[in-house]
PDB file of C-alpha atoms in Angstrom:
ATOM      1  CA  UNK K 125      75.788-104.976-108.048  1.00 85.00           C
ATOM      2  CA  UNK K 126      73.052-105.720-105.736  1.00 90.00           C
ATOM      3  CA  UNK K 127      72.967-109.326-104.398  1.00 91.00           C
ATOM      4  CA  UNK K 128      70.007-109.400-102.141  1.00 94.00           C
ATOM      5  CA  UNK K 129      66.612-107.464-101.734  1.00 94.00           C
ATOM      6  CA  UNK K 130      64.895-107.952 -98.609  1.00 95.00           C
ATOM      7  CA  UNK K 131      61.141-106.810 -97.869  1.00 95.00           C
ATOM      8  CA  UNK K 132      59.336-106.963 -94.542  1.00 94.00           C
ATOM      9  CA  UNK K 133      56.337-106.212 -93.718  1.00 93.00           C
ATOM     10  CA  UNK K 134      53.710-106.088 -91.226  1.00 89.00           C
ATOM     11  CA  UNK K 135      50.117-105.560 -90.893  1.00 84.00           C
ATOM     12  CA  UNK K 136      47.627-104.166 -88.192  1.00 80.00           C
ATOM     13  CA  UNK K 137      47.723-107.426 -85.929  1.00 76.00           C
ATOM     14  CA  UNK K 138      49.455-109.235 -87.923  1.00 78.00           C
ATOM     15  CA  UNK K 139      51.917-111.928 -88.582  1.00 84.00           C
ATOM     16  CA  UNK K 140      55.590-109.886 -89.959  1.00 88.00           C
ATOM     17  CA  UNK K 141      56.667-111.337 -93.361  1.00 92.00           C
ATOM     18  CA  UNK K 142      60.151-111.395 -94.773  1.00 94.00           C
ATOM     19  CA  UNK K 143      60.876-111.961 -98.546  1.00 94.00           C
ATOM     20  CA  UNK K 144      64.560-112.428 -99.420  1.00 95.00           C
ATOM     21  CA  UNK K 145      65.164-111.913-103.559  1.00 94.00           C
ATOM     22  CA  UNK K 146      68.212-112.841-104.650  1.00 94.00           C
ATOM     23  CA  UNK K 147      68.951-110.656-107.145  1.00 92.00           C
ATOM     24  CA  UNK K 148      71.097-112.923-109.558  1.00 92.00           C
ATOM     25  CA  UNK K 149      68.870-116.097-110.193  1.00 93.00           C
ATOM     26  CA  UNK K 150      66.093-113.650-110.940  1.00 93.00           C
ATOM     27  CA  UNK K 151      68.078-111.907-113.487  1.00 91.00           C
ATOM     28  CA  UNK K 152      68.815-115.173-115.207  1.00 93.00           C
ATOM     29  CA  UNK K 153      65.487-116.480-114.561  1.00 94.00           C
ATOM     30  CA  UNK K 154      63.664-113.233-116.353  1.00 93.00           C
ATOM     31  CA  UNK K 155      67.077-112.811-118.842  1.00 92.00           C
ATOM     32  CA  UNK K 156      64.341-113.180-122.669  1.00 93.00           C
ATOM     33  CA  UNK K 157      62.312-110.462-120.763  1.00 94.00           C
ATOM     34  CA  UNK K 158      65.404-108.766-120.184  1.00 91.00           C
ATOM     35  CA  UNK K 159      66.608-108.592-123.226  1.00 92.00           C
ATOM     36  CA  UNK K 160      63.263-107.923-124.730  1.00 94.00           C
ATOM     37  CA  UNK K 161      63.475-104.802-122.548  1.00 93.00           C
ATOM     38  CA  UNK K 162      66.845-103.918-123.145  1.00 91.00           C
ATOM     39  CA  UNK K 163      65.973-104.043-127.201  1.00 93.00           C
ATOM     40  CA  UNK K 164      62.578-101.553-126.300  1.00 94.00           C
ATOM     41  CA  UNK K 165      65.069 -99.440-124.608  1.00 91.00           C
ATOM     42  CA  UNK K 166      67.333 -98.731-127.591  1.00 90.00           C
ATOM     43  CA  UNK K 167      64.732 -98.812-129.629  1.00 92.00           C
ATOM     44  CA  UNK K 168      63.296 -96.080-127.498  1.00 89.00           C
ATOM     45  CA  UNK K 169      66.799 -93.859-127.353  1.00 88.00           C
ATOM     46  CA  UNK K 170      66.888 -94.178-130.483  1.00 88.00           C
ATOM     47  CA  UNK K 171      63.202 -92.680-130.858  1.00 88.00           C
ATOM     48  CA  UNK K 172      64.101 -89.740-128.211  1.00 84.00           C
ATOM     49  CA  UNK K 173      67.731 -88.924-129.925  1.00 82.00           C
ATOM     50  CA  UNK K 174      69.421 -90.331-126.475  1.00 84.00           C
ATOM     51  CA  UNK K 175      72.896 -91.675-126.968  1.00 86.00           C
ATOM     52  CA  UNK K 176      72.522 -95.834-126.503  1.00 88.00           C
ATOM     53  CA  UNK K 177      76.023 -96.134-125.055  1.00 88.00           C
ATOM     54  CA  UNK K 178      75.294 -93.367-122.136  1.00 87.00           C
ATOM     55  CA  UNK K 179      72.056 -94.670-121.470  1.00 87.00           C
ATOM     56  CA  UNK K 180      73.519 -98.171-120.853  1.00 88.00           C
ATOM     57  CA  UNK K 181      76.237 -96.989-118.619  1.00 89.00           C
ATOM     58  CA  UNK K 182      74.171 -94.778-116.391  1.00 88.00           C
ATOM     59  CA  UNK K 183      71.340 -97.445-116.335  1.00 88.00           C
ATOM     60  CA  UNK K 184      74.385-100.034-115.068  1.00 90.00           C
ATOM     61  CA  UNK K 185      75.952 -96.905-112.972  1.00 89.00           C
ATOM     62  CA  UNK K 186      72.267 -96.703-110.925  1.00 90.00           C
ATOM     63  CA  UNK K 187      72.201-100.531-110.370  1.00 91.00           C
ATOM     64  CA  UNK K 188      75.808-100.874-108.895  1.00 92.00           C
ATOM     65  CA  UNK K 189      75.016 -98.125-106.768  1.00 92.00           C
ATOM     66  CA  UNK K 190      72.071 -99.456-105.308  1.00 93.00           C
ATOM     67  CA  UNK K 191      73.367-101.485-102.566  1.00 94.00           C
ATOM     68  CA  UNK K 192      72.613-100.195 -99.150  1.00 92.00           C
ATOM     69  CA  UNK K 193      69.729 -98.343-100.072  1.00 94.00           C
ATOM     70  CA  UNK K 194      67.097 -99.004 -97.714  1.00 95.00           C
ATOM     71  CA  UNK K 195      63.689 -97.414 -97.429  1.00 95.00           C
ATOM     72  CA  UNK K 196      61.418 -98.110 -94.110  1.00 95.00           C
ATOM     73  CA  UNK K 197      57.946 -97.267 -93.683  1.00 93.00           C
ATOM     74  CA  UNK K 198      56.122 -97.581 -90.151  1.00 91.00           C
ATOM     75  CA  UNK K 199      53.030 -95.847 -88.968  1.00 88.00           C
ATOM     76  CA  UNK K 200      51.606 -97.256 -85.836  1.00 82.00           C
ATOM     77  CA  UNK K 201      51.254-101.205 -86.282  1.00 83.00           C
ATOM     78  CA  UNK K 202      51.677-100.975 -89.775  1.00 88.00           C
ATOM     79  CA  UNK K 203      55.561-101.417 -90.748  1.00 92.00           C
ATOM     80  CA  UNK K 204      57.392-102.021 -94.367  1.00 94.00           C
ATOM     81  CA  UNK K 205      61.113-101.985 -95.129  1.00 95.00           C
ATOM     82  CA  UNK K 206      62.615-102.514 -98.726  1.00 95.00           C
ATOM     83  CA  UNK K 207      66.773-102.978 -98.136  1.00 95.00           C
ATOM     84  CA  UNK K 208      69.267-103.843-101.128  1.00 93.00           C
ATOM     85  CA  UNK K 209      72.415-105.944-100.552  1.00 91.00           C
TER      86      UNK K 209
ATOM     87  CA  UNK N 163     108.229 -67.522 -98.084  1.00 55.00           C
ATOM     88  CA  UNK N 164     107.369 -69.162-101.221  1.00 67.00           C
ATOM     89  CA  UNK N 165     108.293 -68.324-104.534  1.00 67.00           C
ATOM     90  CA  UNK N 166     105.507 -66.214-106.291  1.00 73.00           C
ATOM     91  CA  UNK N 167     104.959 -63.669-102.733  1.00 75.00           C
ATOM     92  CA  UNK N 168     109.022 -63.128-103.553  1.00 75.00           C
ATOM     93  CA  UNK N 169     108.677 -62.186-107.115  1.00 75.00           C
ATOM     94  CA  UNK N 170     105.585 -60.109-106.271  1.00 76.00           C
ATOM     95  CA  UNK N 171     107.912 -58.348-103.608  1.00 79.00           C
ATOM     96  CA  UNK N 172     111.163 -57.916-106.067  1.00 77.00           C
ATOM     97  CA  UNK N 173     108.676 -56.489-108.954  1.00 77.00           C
ATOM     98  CA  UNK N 174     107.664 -54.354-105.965  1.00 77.00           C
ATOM     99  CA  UNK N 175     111.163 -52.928-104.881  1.00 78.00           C
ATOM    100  CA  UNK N 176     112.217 -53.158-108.671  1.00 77.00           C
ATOM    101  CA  UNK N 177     108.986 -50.525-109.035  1.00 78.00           C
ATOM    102  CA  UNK N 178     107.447 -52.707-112.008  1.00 76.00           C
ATOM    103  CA  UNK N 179     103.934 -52.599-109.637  1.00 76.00           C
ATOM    104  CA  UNK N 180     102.793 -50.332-106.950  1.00 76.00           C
ATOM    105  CA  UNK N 181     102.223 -51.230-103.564  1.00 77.00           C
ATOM    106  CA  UNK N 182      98.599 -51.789-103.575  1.00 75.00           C
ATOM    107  CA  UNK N 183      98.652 -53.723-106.708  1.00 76.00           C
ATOM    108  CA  UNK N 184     100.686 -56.143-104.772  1.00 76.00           C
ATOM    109  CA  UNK N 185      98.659 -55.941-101.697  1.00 75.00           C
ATOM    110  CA  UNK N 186      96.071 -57.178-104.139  1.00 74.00           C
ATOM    111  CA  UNK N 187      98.304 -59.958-105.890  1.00 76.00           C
ATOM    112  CA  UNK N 188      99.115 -61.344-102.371  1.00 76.00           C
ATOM    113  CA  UNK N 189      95.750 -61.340-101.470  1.00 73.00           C
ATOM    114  CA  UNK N 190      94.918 -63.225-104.694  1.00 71.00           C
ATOM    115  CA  UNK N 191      97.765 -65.933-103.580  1.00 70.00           C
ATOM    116  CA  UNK N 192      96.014 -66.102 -99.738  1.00 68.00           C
ATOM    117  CA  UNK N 193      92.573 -66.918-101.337  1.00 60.00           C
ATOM    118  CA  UNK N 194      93.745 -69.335-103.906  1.00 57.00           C
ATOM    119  CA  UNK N 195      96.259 -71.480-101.804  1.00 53.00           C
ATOM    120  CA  UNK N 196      93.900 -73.907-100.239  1.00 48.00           C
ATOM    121  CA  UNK N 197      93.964 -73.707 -96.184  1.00 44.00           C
ATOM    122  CA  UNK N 198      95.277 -77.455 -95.653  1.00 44.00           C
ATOM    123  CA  UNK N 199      93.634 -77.617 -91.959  1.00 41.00           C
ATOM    124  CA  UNK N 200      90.150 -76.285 -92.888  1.00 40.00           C
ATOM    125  CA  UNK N 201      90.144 -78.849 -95.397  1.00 40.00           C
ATOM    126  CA  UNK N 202      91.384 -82.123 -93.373  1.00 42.00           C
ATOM    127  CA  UNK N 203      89.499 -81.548 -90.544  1.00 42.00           C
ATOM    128  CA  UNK N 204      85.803 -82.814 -91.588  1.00 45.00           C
ATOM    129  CA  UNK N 205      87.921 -85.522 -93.804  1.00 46.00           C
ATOM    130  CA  UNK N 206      90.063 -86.932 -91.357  1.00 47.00           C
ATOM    131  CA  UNK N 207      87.061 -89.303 -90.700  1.00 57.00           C
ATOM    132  CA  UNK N 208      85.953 -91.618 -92.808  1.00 69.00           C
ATOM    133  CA  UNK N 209      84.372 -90.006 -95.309  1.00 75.00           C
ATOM    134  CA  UNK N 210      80.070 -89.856 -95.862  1.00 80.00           C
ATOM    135  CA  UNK N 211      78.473 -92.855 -97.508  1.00 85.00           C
ATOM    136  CA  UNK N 212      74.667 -92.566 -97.352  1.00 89.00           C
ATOM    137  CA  UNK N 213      72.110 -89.681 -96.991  1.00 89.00           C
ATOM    138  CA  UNK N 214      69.545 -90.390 -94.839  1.00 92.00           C
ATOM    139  CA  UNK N 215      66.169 -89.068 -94.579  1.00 93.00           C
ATOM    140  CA  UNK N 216      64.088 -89.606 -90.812  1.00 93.00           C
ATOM    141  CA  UNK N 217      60.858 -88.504 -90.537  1.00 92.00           C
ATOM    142  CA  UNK N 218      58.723 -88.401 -87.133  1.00 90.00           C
ATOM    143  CA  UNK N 219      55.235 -87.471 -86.949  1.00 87.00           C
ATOM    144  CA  UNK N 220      52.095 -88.456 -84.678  1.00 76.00           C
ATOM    145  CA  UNK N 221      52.059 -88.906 -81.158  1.00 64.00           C
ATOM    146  CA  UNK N 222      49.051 -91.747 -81.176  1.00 57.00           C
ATOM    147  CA  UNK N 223      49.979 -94.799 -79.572  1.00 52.00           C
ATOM    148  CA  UNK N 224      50.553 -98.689 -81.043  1.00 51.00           C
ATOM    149  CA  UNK N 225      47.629-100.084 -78.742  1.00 50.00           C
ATOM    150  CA  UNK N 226      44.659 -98.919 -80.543  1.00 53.00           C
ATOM    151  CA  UNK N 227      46.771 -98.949 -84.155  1.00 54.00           C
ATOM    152  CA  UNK N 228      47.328 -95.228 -84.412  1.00 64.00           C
ATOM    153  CA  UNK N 229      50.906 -95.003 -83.528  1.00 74.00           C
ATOM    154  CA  UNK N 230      53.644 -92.436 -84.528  1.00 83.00           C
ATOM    155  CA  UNK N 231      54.474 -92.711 -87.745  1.00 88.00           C
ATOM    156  CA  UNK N 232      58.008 -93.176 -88.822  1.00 92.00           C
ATOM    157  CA  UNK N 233      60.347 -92.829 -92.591  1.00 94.00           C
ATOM    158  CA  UNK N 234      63.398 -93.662 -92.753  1.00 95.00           C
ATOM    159  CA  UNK N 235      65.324 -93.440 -96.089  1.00 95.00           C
ATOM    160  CA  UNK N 236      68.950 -94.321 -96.694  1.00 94.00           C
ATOM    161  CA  UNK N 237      70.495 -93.574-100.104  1.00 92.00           C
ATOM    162  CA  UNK N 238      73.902 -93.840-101.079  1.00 91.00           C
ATOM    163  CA  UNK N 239      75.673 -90.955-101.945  1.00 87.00           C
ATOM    164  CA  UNK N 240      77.181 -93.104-104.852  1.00 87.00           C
ATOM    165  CA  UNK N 241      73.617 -93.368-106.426  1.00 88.00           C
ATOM    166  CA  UNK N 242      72.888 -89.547-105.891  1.00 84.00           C
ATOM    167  CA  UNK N 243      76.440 -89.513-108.298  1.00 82.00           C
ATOM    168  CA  UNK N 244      74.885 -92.343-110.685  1.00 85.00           C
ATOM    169  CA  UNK N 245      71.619 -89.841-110.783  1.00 82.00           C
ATOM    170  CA  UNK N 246      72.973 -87.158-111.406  1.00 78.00           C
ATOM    171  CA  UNK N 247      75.302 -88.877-114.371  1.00 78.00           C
ATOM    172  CA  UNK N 248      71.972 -89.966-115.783  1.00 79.00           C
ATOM    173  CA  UNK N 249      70.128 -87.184-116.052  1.00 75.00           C
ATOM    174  CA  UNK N 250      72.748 -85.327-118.247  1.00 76.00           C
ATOM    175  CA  UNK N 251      71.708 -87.891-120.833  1.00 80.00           C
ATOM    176  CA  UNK N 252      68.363 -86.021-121.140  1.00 80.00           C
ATOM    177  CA  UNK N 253      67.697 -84.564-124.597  1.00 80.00           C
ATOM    178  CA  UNK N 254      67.589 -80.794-125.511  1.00 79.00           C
ATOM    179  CA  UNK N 255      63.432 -81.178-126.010  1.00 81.00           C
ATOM    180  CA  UNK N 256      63.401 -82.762-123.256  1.00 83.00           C
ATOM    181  CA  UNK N 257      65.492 -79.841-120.973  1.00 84.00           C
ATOM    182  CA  UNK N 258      63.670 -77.576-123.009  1.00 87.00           C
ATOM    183  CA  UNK N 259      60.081 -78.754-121.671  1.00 89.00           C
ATOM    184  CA  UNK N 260      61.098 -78.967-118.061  1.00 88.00           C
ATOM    185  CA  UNK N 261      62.710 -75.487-118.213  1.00 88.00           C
ATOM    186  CA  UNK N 262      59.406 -74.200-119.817  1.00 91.00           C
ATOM    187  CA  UNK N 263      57.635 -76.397-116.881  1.00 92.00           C
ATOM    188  CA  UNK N 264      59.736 -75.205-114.108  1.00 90.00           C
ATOM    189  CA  UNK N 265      59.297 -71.342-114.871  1.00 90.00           C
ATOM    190  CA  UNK N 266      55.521 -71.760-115.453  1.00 91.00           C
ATOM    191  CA  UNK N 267      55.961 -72.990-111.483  1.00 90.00           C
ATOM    192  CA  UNK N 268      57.956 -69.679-110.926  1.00 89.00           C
ATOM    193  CA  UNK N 269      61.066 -71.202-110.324  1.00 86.00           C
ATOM    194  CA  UNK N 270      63.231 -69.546-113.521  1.00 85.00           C
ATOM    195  CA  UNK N 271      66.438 -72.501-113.585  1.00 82.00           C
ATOM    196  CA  UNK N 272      68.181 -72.974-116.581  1.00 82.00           C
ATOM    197  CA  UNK N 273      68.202 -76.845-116.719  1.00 80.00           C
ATOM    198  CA  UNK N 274      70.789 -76.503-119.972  1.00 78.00           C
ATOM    199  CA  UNK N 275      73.106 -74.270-118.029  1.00 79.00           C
ATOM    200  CA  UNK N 276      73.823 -77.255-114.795  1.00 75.00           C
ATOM    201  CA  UNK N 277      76.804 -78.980-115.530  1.00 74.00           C
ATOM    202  CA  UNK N 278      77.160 -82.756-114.498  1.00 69.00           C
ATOM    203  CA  UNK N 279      80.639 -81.615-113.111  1.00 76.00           C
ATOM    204  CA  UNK N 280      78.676 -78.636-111.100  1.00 76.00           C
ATOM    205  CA  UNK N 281      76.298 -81.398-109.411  1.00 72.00           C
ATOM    206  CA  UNK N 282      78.867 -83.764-109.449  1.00 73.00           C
ATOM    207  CA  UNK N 283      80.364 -80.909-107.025  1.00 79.00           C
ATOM    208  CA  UNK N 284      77.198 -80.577-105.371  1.00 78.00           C
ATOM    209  CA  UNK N 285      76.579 -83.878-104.398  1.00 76.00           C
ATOM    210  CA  UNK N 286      80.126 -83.782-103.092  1.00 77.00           C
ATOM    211  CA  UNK N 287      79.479 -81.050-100.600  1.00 80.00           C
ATOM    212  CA  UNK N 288      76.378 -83.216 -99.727  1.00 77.00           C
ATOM    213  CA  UNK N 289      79.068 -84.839 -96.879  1.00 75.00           C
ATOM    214  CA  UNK N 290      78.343 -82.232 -94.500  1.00 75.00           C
ATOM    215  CA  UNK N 291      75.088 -81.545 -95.219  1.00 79.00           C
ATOM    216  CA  UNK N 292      72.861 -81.493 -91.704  1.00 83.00           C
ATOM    217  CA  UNK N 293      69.288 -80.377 -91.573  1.00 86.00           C
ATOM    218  CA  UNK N 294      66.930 -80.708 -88.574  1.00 87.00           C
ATOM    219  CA  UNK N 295      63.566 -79.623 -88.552  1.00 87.00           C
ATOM    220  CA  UNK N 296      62.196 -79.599 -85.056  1.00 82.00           C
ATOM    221  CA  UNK N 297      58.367 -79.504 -84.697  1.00 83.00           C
ATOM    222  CA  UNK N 298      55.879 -79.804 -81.550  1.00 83.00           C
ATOM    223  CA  UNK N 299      54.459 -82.766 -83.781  1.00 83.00           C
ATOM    224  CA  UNK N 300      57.003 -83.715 -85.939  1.00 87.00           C
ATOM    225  CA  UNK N 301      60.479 -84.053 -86.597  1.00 89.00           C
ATOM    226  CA  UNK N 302      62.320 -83.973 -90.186  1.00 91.00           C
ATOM    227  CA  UNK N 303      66.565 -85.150 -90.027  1.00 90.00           C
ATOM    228  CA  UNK N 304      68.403 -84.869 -92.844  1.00 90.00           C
ATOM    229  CA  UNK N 305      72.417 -86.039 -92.464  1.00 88.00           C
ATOM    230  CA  UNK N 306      74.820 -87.945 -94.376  1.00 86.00           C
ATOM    231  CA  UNK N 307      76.885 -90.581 -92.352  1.00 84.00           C
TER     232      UNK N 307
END
């Protein structure tokens, strides 16, 4: 499961800016929105005849895989990199 | 020798098949045995983790703010797997509408007729995928490492 996201950025002339997420406390922190969305999304396989189960496990499949995805961006001064841990 | 090119040869000599019939069974055996060396060799490395994507393009320079500009994408090969696992949840409407979609783009696939275990395959032969696209302006790499 991904532990960290890190975003950088930079803009023409300017100052670069790191953001570390840690992706755990967030979790908890947003957990009722979570759940509200998790409830939306059944409600929603239900809607498009998708089984729940299958849905669950590859939507939990995709999110352990994520780690060491990384996606970077730079044209001339302009520079942004997304990285999961 | 191993055990089924000696029966094929006995039925031979014992005149149960003819000789081209088991020119064609041994040839069957040949092509189905896999060839242990052809298959170690790229493997005897640790094996592929990510696909990654470069992209170069632009020849300006970072002074005046017009530099080259520069992707680079790394996906794991393990997400391409997760992917792929999702997208066989997709309804029949659903594959139904894309297929419909896809031909009216002239490109006639039968989304119904992949197989997760096909892809599955697919994204396993990803491990030696190499492309390189070599332009006067631009250059595309596409590798797994």
């Amino acid at each position: 499961m991904p532990q960290l996201v890190t975003l950088r950025w930079r803009r023409p002339g300017g100052r670069r800016h790191t953001v570390h997420i840690p992706v755990l406390p967030v979790l908890v922190v947003l957990s009722p929105l979570l759940l509200l969305a998790v409830l939306a999304g059944l409600v929603a396989c239900r809607i498009f005849g998708i089984s729940p189960g299958g849905a669950l496990r590859g939507a939990g499949r995709l999110l352990w895989a994520l780690p060491g995805t990384q996606v970077e961006f730079h044209d001339g001064s302009t520079a942004m990199t997304v990285a999961v841990n | 020798m191993n055990e089924q090119r000696r029966q094929i040869l006995q039925m031979l000599t014992e005149g149960k098949i003819t000789a081209d019939e088991a020119e064609r069974l041994i040839d069957a055996l040949d092509t189905d045995q896999p060839e242990p060396r052809a298959l170690d060799a790229p493997r005897s490395g640790s094996r592929p983790k990510y696909l990654r994507v470069v992209v170069e393009a632009g020849q300006g320079t970072e002074a005046d703010g017009d530099g080259p500009t520069r992707i680079n994408v790394r996906v794991p090969l393990q997400l391409l797997r997760a992917g792929v696992r999702l997208a066989s949840l997709l309804p029949p409407q659903a594959i139904t509408k894309a297929n419909a979609e896809l031909s009216k783009a002239g490109v006639p696939i039968d989304l119904a007729q992949l197989k997760p275990a096909d892809v599955e395959e697919l994204v396993d032969q990803l491990d030696e995928l190499t492309i390189d696209v070599d332009d006067p302006d631009s250059k595309v790499q596409v590798f797994c490492e």
